[in-house]
Tab-separated table of C-alpha atoms and ligand atoms in Angstrom:
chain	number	residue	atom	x	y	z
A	1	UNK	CA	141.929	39.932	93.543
A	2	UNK	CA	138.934	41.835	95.350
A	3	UNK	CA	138.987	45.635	94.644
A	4	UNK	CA	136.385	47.616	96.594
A	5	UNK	CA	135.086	50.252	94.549
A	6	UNK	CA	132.273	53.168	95.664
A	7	UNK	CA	128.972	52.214	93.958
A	8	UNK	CA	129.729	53.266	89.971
A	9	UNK	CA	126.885	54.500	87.779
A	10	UNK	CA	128.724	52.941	84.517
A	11	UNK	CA	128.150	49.280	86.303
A	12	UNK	CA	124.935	49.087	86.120
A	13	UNK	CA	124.713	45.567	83.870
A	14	UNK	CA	127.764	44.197	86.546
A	15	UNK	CA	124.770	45.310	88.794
A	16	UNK	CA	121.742	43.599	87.401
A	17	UNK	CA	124.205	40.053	87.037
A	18	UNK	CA	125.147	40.663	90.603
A	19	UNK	CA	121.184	40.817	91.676
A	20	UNK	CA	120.383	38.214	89.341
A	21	UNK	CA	122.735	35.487	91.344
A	22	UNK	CA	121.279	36.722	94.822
A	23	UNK	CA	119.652	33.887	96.537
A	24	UNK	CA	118.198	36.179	99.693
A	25	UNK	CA	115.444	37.870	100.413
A	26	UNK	CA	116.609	41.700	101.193
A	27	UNK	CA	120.181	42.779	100.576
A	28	UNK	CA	122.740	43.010	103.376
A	29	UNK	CA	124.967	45.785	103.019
A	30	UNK	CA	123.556	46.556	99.773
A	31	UNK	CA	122.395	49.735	100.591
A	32	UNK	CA	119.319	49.580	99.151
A	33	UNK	CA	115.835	48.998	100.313
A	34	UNK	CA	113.282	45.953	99.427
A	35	UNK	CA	111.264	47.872	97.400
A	36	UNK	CA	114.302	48.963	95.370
A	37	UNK	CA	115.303	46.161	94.322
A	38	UNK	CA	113.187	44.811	91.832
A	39	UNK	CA	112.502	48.137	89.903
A	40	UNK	CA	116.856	48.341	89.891
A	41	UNK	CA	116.337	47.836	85.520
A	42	UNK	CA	115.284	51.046	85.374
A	43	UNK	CA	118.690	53.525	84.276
A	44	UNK	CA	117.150	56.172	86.258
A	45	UNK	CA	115.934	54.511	89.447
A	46	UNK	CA	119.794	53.158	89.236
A	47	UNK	CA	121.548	56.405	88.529
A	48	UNK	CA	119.251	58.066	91.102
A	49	UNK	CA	120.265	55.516	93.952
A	50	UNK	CA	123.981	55.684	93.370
A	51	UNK	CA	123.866	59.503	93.689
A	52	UNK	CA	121.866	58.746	96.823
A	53	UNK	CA	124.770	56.725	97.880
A	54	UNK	CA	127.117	58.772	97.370
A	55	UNK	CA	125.486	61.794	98.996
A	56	UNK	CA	124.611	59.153	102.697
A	57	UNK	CA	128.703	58.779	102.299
A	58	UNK	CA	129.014	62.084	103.745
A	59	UNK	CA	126.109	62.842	105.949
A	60	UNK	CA	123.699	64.029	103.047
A	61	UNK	CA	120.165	63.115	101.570
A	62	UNK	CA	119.827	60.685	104.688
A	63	UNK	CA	116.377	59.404	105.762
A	64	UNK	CA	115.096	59.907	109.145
A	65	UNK	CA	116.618	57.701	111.742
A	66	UNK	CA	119.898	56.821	109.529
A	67	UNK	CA	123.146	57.136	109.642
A	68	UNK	CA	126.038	58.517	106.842
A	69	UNK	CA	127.717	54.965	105.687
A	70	UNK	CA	130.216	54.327	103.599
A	71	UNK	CA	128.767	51.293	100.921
A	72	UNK	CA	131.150	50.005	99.037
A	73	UNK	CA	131.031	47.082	95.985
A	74	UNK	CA	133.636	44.138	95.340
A	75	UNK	CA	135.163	43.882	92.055
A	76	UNK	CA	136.780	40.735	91.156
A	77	UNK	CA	137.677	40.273	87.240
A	78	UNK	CA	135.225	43.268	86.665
A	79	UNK	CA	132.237	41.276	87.784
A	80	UNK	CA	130.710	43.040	91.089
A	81	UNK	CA	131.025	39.837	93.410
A	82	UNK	CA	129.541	41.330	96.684
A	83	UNK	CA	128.788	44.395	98.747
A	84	UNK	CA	129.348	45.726	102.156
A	85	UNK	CA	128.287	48.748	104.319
A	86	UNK	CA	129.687	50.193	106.696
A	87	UNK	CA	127.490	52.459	108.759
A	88	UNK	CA	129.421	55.127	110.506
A	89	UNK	CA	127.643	55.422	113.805
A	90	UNK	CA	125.384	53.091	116.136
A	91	UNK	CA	121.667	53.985	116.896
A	92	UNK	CA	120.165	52.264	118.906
A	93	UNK	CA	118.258	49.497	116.928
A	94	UNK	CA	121.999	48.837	115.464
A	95	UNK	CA	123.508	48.528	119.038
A	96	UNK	CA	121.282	45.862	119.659
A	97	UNK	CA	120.871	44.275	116.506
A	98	UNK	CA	122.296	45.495	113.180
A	99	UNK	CA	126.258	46.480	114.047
A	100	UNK	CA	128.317	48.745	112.111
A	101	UNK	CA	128.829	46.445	108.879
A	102	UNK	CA	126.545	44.397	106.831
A	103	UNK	CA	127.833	43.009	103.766
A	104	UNK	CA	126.471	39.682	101.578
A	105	UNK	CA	128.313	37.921	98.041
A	106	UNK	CA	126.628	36.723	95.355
A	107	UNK	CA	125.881	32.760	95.016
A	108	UNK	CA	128.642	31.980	92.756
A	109	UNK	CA	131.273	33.704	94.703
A	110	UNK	CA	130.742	32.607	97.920
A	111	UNK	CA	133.508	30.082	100.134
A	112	UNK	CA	136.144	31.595	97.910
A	113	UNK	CA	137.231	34.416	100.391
A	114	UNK	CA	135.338	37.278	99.601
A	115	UNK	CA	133.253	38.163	102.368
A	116	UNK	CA	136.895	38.001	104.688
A	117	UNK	CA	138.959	40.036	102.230
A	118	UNK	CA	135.823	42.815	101.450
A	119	UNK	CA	135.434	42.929	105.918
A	120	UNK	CA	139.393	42.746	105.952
A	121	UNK	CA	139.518	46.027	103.659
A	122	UNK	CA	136.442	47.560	105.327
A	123	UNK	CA	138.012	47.461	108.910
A	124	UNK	CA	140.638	49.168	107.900
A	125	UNK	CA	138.557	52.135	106.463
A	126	UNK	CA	136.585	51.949	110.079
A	127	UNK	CA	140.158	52.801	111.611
A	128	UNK	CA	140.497	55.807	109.341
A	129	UNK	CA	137.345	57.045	110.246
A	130	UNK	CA	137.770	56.262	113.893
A	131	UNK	CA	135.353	53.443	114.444
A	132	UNK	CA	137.000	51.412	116.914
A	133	UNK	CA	135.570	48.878	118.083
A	134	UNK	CA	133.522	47.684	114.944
A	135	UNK	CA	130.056	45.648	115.861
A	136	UNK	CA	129.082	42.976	113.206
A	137	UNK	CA	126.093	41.019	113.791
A	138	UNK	CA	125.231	37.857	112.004
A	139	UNK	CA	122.166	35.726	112.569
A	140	UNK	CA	122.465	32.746	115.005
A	141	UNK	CA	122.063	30.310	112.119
A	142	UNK	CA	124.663	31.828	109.467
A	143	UNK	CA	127.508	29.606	109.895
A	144	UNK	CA	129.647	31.828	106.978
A	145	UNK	CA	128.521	34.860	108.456
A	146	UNK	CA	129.708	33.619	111.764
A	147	UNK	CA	132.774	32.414	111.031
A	148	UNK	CA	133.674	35.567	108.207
A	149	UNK	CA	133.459	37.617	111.768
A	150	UNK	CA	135.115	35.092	114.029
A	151	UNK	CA	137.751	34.845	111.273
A	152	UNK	CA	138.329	38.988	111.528
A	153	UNK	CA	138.765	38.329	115.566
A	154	UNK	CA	134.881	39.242	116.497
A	155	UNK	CA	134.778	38.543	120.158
A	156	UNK	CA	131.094	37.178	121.048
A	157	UNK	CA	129.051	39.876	122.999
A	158	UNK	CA	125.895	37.673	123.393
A	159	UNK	CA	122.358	37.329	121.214
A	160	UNK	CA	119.543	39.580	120.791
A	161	UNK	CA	116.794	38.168	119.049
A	162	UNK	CA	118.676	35.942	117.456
A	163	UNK	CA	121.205	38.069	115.809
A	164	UNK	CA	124.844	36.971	117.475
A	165	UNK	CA	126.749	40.196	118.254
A	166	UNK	CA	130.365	40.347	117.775
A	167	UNK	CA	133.440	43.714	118.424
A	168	UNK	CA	136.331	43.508	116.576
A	169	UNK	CA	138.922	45.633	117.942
A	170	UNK	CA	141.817	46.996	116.413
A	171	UNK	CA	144.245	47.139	118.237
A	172	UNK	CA	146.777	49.384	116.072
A	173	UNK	CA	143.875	52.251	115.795
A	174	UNK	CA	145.543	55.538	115.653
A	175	UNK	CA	143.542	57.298	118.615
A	176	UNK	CA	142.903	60.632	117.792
A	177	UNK	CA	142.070	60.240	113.966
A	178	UNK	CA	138.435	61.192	112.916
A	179	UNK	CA	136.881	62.206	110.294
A	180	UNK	CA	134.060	64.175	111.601
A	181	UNK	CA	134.796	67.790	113.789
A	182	UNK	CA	132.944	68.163	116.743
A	183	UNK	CA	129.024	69.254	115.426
A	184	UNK	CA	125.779	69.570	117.385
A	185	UNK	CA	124.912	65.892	116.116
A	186	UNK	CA	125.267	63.345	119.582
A	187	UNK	CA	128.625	61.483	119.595
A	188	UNK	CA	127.608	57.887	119.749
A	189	UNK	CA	130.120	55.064	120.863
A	190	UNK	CA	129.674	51.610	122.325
A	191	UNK	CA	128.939	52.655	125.642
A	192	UNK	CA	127.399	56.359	125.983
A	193	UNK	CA	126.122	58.948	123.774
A	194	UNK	CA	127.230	62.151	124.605
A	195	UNK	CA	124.573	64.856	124.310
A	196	UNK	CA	124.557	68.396	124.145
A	197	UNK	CA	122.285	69.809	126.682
A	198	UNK	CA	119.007	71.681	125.763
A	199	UNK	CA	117.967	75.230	127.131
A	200	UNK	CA	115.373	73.232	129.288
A	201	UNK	CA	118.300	70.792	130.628
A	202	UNK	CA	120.367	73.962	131.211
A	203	UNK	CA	117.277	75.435	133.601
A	204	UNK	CA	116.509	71.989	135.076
A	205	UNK	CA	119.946	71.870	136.238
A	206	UNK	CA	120.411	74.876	138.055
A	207	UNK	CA	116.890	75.220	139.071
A	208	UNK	CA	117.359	71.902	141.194
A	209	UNK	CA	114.433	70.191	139.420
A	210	UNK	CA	114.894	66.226	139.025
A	211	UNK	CA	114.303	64.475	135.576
A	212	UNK	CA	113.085	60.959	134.838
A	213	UNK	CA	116.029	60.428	132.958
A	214	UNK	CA	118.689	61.449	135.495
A	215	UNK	CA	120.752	58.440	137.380
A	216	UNK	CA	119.738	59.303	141.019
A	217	UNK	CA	122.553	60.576	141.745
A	218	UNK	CA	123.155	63.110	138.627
A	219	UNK	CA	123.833	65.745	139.285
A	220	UNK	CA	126.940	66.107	140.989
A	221	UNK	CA	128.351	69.904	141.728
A	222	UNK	CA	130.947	69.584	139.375
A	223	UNK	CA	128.174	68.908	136.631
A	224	UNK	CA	126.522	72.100	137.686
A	225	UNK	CA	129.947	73.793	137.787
A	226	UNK	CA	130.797	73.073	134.237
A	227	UNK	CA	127.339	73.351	132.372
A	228	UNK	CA	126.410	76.728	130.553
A	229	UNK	CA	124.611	79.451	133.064
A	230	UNK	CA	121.890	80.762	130.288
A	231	UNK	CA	120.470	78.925	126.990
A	232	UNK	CA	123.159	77.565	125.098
A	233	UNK	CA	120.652	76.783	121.783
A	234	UNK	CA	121.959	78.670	118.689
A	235	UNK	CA	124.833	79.909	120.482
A	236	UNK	CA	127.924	80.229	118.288
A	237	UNK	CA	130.620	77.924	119.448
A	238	UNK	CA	128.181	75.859	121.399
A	239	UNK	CA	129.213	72.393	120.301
A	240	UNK	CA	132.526	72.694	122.851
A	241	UNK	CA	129.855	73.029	125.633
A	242	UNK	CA	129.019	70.654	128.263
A	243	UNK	CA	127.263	67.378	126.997
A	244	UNK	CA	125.305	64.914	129.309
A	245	UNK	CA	126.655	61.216	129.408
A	246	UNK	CA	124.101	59.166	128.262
A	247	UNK	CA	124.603	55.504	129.500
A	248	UNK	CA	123.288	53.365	126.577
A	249	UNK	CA	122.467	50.453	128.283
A	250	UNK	CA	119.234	52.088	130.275
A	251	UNK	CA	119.727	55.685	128.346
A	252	UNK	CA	120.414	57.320	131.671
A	253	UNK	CA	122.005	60.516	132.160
A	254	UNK	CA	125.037	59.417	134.453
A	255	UNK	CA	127.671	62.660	133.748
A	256	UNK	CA	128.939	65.424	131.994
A	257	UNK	CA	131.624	66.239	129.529
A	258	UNK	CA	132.611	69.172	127.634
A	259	UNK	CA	135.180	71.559	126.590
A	260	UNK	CA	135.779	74.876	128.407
A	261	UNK	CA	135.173	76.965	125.410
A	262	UNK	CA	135.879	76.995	121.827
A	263	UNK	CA	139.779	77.432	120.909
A	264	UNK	CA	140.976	81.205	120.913
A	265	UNK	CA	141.542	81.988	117.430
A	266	UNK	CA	144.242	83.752	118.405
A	267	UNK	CA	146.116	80.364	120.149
A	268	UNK	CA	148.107	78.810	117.049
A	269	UNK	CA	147.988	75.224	118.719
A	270	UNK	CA	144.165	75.894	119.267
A	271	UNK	CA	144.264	74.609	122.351
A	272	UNK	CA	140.795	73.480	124.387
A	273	UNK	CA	140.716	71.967	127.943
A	274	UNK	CA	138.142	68.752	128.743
A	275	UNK	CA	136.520	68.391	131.542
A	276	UNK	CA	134.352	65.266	132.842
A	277	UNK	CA	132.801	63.376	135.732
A	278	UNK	CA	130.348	60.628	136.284
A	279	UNK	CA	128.080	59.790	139.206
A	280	UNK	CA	129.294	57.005	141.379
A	281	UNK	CA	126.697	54.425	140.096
A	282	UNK	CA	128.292	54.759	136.810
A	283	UNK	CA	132.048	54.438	137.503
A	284	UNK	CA	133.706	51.322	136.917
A	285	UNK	CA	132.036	50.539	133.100
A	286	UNK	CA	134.765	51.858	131.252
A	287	UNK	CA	132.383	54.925	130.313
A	288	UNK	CA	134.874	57.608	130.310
A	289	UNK	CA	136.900	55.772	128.173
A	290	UNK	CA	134.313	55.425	125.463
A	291	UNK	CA	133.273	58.870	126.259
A	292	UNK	CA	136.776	60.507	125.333
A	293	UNK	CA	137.156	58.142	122.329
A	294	UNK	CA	134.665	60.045	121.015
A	295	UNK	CA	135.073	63.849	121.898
A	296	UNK	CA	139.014	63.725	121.717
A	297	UNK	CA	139.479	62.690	118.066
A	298	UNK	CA	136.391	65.071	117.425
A	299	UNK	CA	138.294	67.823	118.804
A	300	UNK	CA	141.316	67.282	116.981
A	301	UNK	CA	139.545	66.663	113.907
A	302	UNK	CA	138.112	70.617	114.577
A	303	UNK	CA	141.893	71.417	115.032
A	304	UNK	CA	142.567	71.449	118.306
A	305	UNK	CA	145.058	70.735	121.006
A	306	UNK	CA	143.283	68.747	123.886
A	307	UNK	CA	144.696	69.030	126.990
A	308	UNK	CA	142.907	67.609	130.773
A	309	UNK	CA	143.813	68.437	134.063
A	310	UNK	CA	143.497	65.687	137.029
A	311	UNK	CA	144.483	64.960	140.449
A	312	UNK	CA	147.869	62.035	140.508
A	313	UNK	CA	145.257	60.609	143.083
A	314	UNK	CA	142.460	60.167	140.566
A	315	UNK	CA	144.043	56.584	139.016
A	316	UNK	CA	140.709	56.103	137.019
A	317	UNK	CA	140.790	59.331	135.157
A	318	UNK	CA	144.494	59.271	134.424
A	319	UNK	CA	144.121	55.728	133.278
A	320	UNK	CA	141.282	56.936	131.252
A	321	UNK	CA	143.308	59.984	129.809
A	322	UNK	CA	146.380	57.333	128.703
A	323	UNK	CA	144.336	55.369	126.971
A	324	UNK	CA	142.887	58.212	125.036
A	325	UNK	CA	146.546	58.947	123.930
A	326	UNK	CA	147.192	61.917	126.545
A	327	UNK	CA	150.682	62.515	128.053
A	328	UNK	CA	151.335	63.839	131.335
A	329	UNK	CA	153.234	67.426	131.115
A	330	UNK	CA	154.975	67.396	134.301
A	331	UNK	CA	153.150	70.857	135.069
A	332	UNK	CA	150.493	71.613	137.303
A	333	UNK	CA	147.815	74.195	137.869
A	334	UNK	CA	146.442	76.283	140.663
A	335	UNK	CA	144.812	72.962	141.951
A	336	UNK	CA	147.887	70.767	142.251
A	337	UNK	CA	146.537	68.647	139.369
A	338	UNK	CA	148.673	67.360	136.606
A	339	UNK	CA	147.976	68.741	132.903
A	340	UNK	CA	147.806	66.312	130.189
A	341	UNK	CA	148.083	66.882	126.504
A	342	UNK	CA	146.897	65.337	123.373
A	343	UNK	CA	148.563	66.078	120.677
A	344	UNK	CA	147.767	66.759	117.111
A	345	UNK	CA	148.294	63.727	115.316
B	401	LIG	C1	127.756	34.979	104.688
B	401	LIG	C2	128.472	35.299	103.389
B	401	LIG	C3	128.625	36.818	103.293
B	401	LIG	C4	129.852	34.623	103.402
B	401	LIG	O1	130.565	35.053	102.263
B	401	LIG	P1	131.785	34.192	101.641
B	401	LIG	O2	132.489	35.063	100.696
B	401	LIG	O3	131.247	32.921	101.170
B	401	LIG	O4	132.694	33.947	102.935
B	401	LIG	P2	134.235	33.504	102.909
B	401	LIG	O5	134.515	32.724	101.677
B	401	LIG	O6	135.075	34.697	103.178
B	401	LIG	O7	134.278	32.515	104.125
B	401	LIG	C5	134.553	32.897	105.452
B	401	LIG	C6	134.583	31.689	106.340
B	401	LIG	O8	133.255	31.110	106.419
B	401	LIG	C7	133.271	29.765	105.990
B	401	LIG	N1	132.027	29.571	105.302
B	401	LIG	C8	131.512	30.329	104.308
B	401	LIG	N2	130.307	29.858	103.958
B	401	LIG	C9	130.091	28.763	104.708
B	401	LIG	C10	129.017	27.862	104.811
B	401	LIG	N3	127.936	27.978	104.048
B	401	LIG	N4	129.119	26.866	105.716
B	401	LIG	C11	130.195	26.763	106.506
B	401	LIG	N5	131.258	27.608	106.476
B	401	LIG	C12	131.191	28.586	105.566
B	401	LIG	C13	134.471	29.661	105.089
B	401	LIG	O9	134.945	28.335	104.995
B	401	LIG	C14	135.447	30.574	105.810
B	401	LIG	O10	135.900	29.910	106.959
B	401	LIG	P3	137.468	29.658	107.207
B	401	LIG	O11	138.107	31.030	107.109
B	401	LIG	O12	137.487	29.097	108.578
B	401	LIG	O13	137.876	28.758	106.120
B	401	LIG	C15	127.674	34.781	102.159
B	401	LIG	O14	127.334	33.423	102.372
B	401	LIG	C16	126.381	35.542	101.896
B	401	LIG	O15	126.380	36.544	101.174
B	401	LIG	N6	125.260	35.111	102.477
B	401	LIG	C17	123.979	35.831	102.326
B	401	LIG	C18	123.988	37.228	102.993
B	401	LIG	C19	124.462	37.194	104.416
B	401	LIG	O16	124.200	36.260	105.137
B	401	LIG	N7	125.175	38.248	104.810
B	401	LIG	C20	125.722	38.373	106.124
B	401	LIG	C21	124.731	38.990	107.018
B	401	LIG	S1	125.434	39.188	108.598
């Protein structure tokens, strides 16, 4: 049987045997960099990297440019037979190339099932923390890698420098389930970021000015309608204001989303009204989807009711709203537009 433990300070012979039978240059999933690995004897450089491991877990001690991940080791029979990562957002270099999980089993272990059970068990932590879909990447040449992924149901996205990209959806993902509230950090899901804007993207919008990074048809008035009037930086609360819709495919600005305000402390249900809209270019992608993937279970995770207003006549954003797990009320507001409301799961 294949236990998947967090990285243990007491294993650190298991560890050296594990290293010892790695064929590979580099480790994949290991958590651990090149130049790590061969000074891994030492008991302190050891103790000092697990803490380190710990710590990137939940956000902390992370180097510039990574992500918190959650690393985790395979026990079989008390020998540490592989390791897997899984990092808990996509940047951009792992959108094209590195995916959410790496993971790699030591020579004597391998064909025997490990790599599928340790991704089997690690998917189902991604659910818990809300990453749905996952992105694995393997290189065009790994048949094991390949078919560990294909095996999990990894639907082929195409190649980027040789690296095959694969999404593995679960289907059964409770929507709505995060572990992270709603920070300043950018929200980053398979499709858009979504940004908070910046006192100068504040002033550019209302001052009419154009920016290089702007679809040509962004802004729309409802984007101007629902982003802040003065400089929103350091503002308490300001992580329920209006974030731009980054597109990740060319990293244009193509919307806005954002809450209307913080919950009233007062309100036991906390509740908190979204609002969104894209430019025409950009409808039709499934962006809004992704986009309320991400901000919804954010927002509950902070502990609060979402709830969405939108015209019967708007198909796409009720579609969009359903899919997020939002119910129609049967009431209306001073617009005629149906309210919708996500419940705290
Ligand atoms: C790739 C790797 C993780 C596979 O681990 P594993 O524990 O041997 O994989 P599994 O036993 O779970 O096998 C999964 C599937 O791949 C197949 N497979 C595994 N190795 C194979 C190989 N060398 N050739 C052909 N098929 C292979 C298995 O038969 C199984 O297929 P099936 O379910 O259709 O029977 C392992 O070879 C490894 O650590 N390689 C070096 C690091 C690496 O490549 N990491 C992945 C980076 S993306």
């Amino acid at each position: 049987m294949v236990e998947l433990i967090r990285p243990d300070v007491t294993l650190h012979r298991e560890w050296l045997d594990f290293l010892a039978d790695y064929d590979q240059p580099g480790l994949d999933g290991g958590s651990v960099s090149d130049e790590l690995l061969p000074v891994m004897g030492d008991p302190e450089v050891f103790r000092t990297w697990v803490e380190q491991v710990h710590a990137r877990e939940h956000g902390r001690e992370l180097p510039e440019g990574r992500v918190s991940s959650t690393s985790r080791w395979a026990l079989r029979d008390g020998e540490i037979v592989g390791v897997i990562d899984l990092r808990h957002e996509l940047t951009d270099l792992l959108l094209a190339w590195g995916g959410h999980i790496g993971y790699a089993v030591r020579v004597c272990a391998r064909r025997q099932g490990v790599a599928t059970e340790m991704l089997r068990q690690t998917l189902a932590v991604a659910t818990r923390l809300g990453i749905n879909p996952v992105l694995v990447t393997c290189d065009e040449d790994n048949v094991g890698s390949r078919r560990t992924i294909e095996g999990a149901g990894g639907v082929y996205d195409g190649s980027v420098e040789g690296k095959r990209r694969y999404w593995i959806t679960a289907a059964d993902t409770p929507i709505g389930y995060a572990a992270r509230p709603l920070g300043l950090d950018p929200l980053r899901g398979r499709l858009v970021e979504l940004r908070l804007m910046s006192n100068d993207e504040v002033r550019a919008l209302h001052s009419g000015e154009r920016r290089p990074d702007w679809a040509s048809d962004f802004p729309r008035p409802d984007d101007l309608d629902g982003a802040p009037l003065r400089d929103v930086e350091g503002l308490p609360g300001r992580e329920w204001s209006s974030r731009l819709v980054i597109r990740r495919s060319d990293h244009l600005v193509v919307g806005t989303l954002g809450f209307y305000g913080p919950p009233d402390p007062a309100d036991p249900a906390r509740t908190v009204e979204i609002g969104y809209g894209l430019v025409e270019s950009a409808r039709g992608q499934g962006l809004i989807t992704d986009a309320l993937r991400l901000a919804v279970p954010a927002a509950q995770a902070s502990g609060a009711t979402v709830t969405a207003h939108t015209a019967y006549e708007n198909v796409a954003s009720r579609r969009a709203l359903e899919r997020a797990g939002f119910t129609a009320t049967g009431e209306r507001n001073a617009e005629n537009d149906l309210r919708y409301v996500r419940a705290r799961s």
